[in-house]
Tab-separated table of C-alpha atoms in Angstrom:
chain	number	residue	atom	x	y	z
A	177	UNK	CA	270.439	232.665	2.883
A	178	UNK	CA	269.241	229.169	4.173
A	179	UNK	CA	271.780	227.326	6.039
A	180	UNK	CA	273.448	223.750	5.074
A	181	UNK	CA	273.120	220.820	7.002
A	182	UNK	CA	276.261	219.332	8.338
A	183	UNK	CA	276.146	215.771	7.609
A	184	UNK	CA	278.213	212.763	9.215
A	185	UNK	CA	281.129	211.333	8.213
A	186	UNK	CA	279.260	209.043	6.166
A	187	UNK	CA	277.418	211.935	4.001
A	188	UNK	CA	274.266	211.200	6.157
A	189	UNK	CA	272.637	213.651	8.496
A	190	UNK	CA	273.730	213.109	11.766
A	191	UNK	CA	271.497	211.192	14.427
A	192	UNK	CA	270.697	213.459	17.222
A	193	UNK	CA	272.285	212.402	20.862
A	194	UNK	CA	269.564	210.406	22.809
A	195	UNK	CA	270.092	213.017	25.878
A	196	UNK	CA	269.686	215.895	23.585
A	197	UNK	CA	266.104	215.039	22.426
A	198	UNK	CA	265.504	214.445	26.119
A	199	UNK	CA	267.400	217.641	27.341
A	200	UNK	CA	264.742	219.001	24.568
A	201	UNK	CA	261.995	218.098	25.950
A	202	UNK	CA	262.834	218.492	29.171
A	203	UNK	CA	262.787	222.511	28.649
A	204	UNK	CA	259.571	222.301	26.352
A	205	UNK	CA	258.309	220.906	29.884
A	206	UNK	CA	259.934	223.483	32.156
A	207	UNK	CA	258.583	226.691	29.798
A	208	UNK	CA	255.240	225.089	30.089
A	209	UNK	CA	255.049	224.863	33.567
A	210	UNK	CA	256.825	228.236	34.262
A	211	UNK	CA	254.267	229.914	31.748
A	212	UNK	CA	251.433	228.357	33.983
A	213	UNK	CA	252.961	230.154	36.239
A	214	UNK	CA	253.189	233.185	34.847
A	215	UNK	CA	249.826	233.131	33.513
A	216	UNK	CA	248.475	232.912	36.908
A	217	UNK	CA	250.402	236.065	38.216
A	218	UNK	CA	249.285	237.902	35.097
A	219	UNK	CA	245.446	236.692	36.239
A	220	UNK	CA	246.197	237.430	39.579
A	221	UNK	CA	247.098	241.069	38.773
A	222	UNK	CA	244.205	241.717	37.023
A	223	UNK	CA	241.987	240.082	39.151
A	224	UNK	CA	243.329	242.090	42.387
A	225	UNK	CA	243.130	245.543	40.217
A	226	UNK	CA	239.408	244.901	39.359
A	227	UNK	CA	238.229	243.011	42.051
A	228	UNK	CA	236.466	246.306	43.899
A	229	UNK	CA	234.503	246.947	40.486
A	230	UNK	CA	233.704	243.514	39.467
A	231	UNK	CA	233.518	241.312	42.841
A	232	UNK	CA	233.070	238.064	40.892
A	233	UNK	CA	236.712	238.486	40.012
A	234	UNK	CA	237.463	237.433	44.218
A	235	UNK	CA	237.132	234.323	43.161
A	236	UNK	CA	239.415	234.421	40.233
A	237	UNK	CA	241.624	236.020	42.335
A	238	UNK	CA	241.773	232.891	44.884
A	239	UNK	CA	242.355	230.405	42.077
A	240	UNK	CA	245.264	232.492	40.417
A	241	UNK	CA	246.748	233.148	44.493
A	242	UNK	CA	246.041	229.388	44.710
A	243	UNK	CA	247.329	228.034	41.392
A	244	UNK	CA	250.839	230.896	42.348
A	245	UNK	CA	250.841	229.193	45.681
A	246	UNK	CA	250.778	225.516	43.703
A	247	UNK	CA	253.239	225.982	41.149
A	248	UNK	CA	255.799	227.544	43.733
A	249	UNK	CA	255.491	224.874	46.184
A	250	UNK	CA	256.081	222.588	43.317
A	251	UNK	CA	258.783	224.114	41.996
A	252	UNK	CA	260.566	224.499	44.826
A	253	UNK	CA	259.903	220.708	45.439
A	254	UNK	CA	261.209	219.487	42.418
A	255	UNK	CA	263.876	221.879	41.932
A	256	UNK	CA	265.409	220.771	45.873
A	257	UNK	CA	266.023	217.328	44.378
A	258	UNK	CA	268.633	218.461	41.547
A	259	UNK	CA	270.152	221.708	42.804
A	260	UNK	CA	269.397	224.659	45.623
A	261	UNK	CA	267.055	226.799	44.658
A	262	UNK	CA	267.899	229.801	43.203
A	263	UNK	CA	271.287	228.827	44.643
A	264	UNK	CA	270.297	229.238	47.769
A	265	UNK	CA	271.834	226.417	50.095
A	266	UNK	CA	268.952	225.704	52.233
A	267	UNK	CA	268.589	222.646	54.280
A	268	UNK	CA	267.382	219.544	52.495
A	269	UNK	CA	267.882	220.679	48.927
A	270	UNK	CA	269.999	219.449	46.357
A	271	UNK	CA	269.244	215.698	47.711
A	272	UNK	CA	270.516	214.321	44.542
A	273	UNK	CA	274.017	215.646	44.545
A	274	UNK	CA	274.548	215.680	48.276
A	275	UNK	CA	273.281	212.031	48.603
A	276	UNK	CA	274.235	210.385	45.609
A	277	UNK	CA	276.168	207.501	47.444
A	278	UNK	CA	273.209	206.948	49.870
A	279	UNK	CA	271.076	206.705	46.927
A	280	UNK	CA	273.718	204.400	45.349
A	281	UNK	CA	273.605	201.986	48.257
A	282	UNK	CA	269.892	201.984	48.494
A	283	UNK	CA	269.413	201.435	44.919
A	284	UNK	CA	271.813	197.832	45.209
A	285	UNK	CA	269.962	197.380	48.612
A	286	UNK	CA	266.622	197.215	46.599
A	287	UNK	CA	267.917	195.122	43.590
A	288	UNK	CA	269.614	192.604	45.735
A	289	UNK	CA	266.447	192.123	47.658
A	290	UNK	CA	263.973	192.145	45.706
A	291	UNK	CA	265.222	191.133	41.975
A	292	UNK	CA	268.867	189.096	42.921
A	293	UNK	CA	266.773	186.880	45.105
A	294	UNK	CA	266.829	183.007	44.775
A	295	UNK	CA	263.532	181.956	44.757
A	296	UNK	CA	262.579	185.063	42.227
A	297	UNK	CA	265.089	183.915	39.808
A	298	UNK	CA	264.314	180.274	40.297
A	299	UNK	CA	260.699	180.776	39.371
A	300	UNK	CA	261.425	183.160	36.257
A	301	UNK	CA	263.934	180.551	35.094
A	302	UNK	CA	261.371	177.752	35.628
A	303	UNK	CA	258.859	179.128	33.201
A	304	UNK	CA	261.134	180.972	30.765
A	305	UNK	CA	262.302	177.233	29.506
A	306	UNK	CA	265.817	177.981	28.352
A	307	UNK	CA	266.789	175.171	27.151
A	308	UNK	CA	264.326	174.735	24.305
A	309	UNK	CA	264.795	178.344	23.072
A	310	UNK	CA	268.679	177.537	22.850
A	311	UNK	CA	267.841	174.106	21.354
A	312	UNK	CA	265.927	175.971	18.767
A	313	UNK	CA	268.570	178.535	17.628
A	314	UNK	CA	271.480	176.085	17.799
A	315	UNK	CA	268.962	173.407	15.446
A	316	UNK	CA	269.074	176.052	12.947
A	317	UNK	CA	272.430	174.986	9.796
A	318	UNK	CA	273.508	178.953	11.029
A	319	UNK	CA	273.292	179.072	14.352
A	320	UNK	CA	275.376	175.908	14.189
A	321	UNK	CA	277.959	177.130	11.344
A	322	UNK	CA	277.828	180.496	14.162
A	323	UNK	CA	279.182	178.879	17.146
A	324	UNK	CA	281.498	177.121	15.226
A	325	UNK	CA	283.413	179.712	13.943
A	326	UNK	CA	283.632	181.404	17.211
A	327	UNK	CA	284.646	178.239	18.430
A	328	UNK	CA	287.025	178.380	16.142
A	329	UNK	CA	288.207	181.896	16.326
A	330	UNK	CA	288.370	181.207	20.390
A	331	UNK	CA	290.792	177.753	19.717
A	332	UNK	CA	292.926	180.147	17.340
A	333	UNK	CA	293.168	182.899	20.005
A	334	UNK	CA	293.965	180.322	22.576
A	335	UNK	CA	296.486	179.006	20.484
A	336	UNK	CA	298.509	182.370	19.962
A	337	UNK	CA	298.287	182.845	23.936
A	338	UNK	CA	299.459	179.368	24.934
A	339	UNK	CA	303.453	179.122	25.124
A	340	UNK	CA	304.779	175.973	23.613
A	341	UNK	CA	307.487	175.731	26.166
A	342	UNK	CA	304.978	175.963	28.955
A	343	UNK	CA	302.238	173.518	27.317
A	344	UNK	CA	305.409	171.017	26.929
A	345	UNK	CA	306.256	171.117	30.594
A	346	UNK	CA	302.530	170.277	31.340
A	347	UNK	CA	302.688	167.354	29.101
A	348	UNK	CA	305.948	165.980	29.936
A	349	UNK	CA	304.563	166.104	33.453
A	350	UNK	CA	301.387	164.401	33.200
A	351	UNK	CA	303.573	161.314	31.279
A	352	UNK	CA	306.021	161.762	34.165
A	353	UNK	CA	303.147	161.284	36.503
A	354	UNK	CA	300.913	159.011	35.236
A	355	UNK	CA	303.449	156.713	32.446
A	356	UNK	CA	306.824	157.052	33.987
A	357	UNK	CA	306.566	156.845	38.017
A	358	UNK	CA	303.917	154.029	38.423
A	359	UNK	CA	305.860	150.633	37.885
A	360	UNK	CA	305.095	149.115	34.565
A	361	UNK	CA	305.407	145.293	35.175
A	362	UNK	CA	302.120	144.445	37.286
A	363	UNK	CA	299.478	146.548	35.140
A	364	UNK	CA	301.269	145.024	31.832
A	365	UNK	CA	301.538	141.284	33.721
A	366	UNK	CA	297.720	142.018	34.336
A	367	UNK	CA	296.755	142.648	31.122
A	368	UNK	CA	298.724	140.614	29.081
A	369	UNK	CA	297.324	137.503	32.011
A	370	UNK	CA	293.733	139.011	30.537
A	371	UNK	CA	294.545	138.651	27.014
A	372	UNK	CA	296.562	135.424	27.309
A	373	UNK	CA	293.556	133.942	29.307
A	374	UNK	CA	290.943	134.797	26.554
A	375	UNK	CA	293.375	133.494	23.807
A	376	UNK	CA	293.529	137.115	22.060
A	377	UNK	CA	297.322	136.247	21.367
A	378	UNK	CA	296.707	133.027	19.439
A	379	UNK	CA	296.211	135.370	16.021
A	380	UNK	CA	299.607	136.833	16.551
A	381	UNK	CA	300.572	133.540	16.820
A	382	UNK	CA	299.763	132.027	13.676
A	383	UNK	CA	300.405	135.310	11.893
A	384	UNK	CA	303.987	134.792	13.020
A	385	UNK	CA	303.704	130.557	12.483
A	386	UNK	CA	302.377	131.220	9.096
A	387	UNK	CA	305.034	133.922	8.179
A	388	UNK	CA	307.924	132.002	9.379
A	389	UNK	CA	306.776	128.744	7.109
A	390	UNK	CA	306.225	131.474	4.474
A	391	UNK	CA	309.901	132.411	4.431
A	392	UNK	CA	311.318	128.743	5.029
A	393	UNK	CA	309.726	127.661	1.846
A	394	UNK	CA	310.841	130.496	-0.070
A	395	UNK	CA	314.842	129.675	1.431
A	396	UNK	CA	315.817	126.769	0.894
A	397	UNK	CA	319.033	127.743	-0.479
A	398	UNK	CA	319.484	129.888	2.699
A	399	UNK	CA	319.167	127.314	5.079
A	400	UNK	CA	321.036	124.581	3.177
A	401	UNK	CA	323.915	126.577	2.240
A	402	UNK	CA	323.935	127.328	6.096
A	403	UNK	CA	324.904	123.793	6.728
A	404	UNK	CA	327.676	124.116	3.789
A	405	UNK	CA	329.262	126.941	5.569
A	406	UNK	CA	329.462	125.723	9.186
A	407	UNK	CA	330.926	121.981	7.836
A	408	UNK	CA	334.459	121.083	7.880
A	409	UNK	CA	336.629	121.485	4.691
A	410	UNK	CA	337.230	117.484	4.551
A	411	UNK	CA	333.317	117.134	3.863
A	412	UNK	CA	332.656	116.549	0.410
A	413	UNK	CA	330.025	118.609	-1.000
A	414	UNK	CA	327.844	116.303	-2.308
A	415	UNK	CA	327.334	115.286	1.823
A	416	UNK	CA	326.640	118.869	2.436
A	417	UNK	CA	324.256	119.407	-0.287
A	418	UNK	CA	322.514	115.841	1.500
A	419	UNK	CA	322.531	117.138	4.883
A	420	UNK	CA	321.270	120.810	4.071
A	421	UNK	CA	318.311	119.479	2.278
A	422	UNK	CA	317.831	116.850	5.086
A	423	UNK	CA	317.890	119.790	7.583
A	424	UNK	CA	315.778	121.964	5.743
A	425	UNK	CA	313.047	119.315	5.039
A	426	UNK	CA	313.291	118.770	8.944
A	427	UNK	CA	312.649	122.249	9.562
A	428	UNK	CA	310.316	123.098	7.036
A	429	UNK	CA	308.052	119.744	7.948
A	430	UNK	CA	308.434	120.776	11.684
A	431	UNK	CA	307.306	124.415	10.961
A	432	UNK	CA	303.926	122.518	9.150
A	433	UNK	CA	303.115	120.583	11.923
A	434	UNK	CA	302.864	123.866	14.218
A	435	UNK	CA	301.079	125.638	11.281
A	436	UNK	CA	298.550	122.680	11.302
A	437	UNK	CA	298.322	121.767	14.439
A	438	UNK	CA	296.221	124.043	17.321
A	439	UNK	CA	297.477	122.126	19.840
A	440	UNK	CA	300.632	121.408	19.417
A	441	UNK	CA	303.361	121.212	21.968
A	442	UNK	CA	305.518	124.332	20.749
A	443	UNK	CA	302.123	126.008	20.486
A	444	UNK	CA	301.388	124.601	24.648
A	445	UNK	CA	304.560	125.633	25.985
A	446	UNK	CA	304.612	129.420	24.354
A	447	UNK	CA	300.864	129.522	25.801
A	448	UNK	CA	302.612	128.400	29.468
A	449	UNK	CA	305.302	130.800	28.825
A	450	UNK	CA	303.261	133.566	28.157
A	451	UNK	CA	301.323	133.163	31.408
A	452	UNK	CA	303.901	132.403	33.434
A	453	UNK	CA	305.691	135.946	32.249
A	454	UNK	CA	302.750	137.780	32.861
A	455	UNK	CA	302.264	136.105	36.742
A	456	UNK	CA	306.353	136.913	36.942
A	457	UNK	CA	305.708	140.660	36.038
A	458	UNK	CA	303.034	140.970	38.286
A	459	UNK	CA	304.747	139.535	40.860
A	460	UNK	CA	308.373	138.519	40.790
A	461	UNK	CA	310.637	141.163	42.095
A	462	UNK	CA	313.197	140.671	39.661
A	463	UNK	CA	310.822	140.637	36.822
A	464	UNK	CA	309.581	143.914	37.817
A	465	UNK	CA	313.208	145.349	38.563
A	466	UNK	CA	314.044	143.961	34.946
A	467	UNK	CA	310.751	145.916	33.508
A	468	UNK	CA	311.541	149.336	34.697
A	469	UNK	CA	315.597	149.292	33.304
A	470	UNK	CA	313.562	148.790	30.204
A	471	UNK	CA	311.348	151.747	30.472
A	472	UNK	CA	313.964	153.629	32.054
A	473	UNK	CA	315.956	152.447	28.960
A	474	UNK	CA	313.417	153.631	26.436
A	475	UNK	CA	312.059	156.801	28.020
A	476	UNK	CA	314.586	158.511	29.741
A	477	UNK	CA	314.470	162.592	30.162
A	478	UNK	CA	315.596	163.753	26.632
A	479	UNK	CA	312.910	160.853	25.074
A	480	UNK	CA	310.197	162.110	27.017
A	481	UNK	CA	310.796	165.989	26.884
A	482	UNK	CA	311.465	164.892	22.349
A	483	UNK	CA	307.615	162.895	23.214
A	484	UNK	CA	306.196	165.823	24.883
A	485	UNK	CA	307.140	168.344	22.221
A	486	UNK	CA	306.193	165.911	19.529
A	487	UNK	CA	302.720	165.777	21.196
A	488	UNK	CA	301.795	169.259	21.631
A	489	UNK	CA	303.293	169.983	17.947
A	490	UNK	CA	301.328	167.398	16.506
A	491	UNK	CA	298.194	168.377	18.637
A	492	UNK	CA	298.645	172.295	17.602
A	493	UNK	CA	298.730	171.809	14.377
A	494	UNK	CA	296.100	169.756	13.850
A	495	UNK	CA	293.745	171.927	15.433
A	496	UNK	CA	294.939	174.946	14.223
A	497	UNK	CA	294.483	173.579	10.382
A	498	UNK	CA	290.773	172.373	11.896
A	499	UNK	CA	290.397	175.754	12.944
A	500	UNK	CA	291.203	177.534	9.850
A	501	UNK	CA	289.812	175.416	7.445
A	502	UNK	CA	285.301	175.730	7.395
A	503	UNK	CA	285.706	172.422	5.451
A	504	UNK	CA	287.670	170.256	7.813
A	505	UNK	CA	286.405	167.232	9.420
A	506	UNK	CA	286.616	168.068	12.569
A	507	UNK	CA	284.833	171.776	12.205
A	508	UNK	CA	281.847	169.827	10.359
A	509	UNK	CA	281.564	167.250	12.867
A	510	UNK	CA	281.561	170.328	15.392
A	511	UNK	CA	278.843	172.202	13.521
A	512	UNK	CA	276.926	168.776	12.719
A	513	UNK	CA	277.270	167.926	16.622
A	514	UNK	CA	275.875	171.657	17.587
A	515	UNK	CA	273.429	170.698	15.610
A	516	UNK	CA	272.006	167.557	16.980
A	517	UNK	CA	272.947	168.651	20.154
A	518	UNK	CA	269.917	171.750	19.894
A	519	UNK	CA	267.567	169.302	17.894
A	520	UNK	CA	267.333	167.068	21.550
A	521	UNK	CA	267.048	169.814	23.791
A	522	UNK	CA	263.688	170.599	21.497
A	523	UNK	CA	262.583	167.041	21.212
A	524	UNK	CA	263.811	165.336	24.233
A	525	UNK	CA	261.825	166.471	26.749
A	526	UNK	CA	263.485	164.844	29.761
A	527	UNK	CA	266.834	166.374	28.240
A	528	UNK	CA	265.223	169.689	28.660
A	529	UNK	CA	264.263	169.265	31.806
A	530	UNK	CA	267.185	168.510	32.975
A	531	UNK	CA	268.949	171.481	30.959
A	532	UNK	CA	266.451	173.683	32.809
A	533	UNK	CA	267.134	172.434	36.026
A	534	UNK	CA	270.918	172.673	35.853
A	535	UNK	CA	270.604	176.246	34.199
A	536	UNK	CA	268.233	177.279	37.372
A	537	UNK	CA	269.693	175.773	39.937
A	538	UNK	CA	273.330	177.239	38.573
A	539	UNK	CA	271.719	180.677	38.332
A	540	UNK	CA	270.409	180.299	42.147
A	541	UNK	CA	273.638	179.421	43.347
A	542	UNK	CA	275.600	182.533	41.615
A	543	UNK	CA	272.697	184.634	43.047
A	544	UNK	CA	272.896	183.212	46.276
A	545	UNK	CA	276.425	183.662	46.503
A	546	UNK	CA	277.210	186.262	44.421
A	547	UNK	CA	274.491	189.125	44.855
A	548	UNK	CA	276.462	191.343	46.770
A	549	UNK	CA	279.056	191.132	44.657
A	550	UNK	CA	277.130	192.283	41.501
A	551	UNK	CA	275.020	194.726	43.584
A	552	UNK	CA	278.001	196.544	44.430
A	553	UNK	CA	278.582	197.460	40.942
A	554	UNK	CA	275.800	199.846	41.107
A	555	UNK	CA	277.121	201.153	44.274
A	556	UNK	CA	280.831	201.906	43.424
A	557	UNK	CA	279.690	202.815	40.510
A	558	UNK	CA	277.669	205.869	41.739
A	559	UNK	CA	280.223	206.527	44.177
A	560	UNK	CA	282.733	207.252	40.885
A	561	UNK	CA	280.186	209.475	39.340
A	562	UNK	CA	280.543	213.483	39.681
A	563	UNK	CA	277.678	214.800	41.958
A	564	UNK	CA	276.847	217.311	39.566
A	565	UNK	CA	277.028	215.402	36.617
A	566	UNK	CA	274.639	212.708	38.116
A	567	UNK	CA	272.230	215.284	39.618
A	568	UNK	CA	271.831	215.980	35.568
A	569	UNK	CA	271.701	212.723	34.291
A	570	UNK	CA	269.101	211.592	36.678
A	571	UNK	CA	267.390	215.050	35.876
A	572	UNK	CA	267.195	214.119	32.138
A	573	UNK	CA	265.764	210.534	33.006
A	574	UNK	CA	262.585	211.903	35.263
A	575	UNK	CA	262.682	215.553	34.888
A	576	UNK	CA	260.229	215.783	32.206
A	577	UNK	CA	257.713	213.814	34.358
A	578	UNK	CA	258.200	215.970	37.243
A	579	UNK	CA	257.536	219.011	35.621
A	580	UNK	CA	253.421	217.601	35.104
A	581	UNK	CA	253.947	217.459	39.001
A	582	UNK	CA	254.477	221.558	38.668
A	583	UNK	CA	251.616	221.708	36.118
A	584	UNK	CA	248.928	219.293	38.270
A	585	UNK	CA	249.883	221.899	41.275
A	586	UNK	CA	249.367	224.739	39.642
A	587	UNK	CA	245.569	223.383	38.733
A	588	UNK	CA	245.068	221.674	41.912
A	589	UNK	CA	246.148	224.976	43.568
A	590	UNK	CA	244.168	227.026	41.453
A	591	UNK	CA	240.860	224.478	42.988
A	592	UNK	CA	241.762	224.186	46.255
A	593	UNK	CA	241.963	228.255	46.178
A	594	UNK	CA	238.371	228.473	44.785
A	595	UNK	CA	237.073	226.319	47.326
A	596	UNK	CA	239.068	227.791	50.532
A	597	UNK	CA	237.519	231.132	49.477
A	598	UNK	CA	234.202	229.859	48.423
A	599	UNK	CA	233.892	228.392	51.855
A	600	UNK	CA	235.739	231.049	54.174
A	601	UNK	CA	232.951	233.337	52.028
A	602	UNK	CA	230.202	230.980	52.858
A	603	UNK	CA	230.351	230.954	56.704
A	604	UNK	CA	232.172	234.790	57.288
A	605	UNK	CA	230.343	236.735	54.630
């Protein structure tokens, strides 16, 4: 009956274990060698039996004693790394397993020096050019649309760990800090002296001119029934109609002439006023005093813990909408940025060279300080592993290799036995 297949969870034959093909072939190697081996004894018996009727066969004799004497040697060579032979603790055997951490520490000792060296990494770094290989793959609409949605996925995962309460208290004080301790009045007197002294206020200025004209023209019931209200009862009302209208015509001409006139002397003495308040706040003690009561008015501690969380919710949710959303703004400019950002690292070549420069001198410096560190990965590392278990790891690595070292002795045994006897028969007889 032929036997089934067991396939994989997926209905597919299963894919055979890297260290089982290797484990294969590392016996295929070991039954070649130990046939050579046993091939040679055979010979050798043969040889020794016959040797008095055929004397030619002294010579085969020597190469099979050689090629004996070879494979043994060999054997016993390669087997003392791994394990004792025949388990037979004798002295220097089973390097592997008895000296694993030595071999651990020599290992990082090698890498550090030769490969987590500066100057090696500097020069590989120098001619690898980094930078334009990254330009190129972020250039591509992908590679862009790529990092931003792990950009995106990292803001959203960065978002679930913050804690609101604890992003608030940053925020509320940072405004503490830098809005509420330093004293308002001088850097407000200093920019408002800026902006008075270039004229930037004179737009506000008409724009409040030509509203106020605006709404006197459009009131002049308002104003005159103002002067009806505030007159005695003996008036007669015929007077008060005469003196509203005389007042509002007054008022209304008066707010023309400042509309119509850049220089005129309401217009002067605001411009004087306005400088002199913004010398006072710089300087003027009680200006000052007056200017903080106002902040502290305005932004005392429930305002700015109500500003703080009003911040970080508005902040949080835009982002988080950005985020989730491929088709927001801010994700597109991201990707579009990404972009143009890898399209000047290929085409700007002093760009590059800088990139390069920062990327190897950055990779020097964690070398430089850091290579023990990452060396003595590999050694802890070894020092967890079972002695045993590592003994047959490395085996599976190099032991089929090592086995051609068994096979080249047996030959080279079997020659150098020819020639001692050829020679010994030369010059004795």
């Amino acid at each position: 009956m032929a036997q089934t297949q067991q396939l994989g969870p997926s209905g597919t034959p299963p894919v055979p274990h890297p260290d089982s093909e290797k484990a294969a072939a590392l016996r295929r190697m070991k039954n070649i060698a130990l046939g050579l081996l046993l091939f040679m004894a055979v010979v050798f018996c043969f040889a020794f039996a016959l040797e008095h009727q055929f004397p030619w066969l002294s010579y085969v004799r020597a190469a099979a004693e050689g090629g004996m004497v070879g494979a043994l040697a060999d054997w016993f060579a390669v087997t003392a790394l791994f394990k004792h032979p025949m388990g037979i603790k004798i002295p220097h055997t089973a390097i592997i397993p008895n000296r694993k951490d030595e071999i651990g520490a020599s290992l990082a000792e090698f890498v550090e020096t030769n490969f987590l060296s500066e100057t090696v990494v500097a020069q590989k770094l120098a001619t690898t050019k980094i930078a334009q290989k990254v330009g190129t793959w972020l250039a591509k609409p992908a590679s862009a649309e790529r990092v931003a949605t792990e950009g995106a996925a990292a803001l959203r995962g960065a978002m679930a760990v913050l804690k609101d309460d604890d992003v608030k208290d940053v925020i509320e004080s940072m405004v503490r800090k830098h809005v509420l301790e330093p004293p308002w009045g001088p850097p407000i007197g200093k920019l408002a002296e800026r902006i008075f002294a270039e004229g930037h206020h004179h737009a506000l200025v008409d724009l409040l001119v030509d509203r106020s004209t605006t709404w006197i023209r459009a009131n002049h019931t308002t104003i005159s029934g103002l002067v009806s209200d505030r007159s005695p009862s003996w008036v007669p009302q015929f007077v008060d109609g005469l003196v509203g209208d005389k007042i509002y015509n007054e008022i209304y001409k008066f707010a023309r002439a400042v509309q119509d006139d850049p220089h005129h002397e309401v217009r002067l003495q605001l411009d004087s006023y306005l400088k002199d308040l913004a010398q006072e706040l710089q300087h003027d003690p009680a200006m000052i005093a007056k200017a903080e009561a106002i902040k502290a008015q305005v932004l005392g501690d429930p305002e700015v813990r109500e500003l703080a969380g009003r911040t970080w919710e508005t902040i949080k949710s835009a982002l988080t909408e950005a985020a989730e959303d491929p088709n927001s703004e801010l994700r597109l400019k991201f990707t579009a940025a990404v972009q143009e950002f890898g399209t000047r690292l290929v085409e700007d070549t002093e760009l590059a060279a800088k990139a390069n420069k920062w990327i190897s001198d950055a990779a020097a410096y964690l070398v430089g300080t850091y290579k023990h560190e990452i060396t003595s990965l590999i050694t802890e590392t070894v020092e967890h592993w079972d002695a045993e278990e590592t003994s047959q790891k490395i085996e599976l690595q190099v032991g089929k290799d090592l086995q051609f070292i068994r096979i080249n002795g047996t030959v080279v045994g079997s020659l150098a036995g020819v020639v001692i006897f050829t020679v010994a028969t030369l010059v004795f007889g």
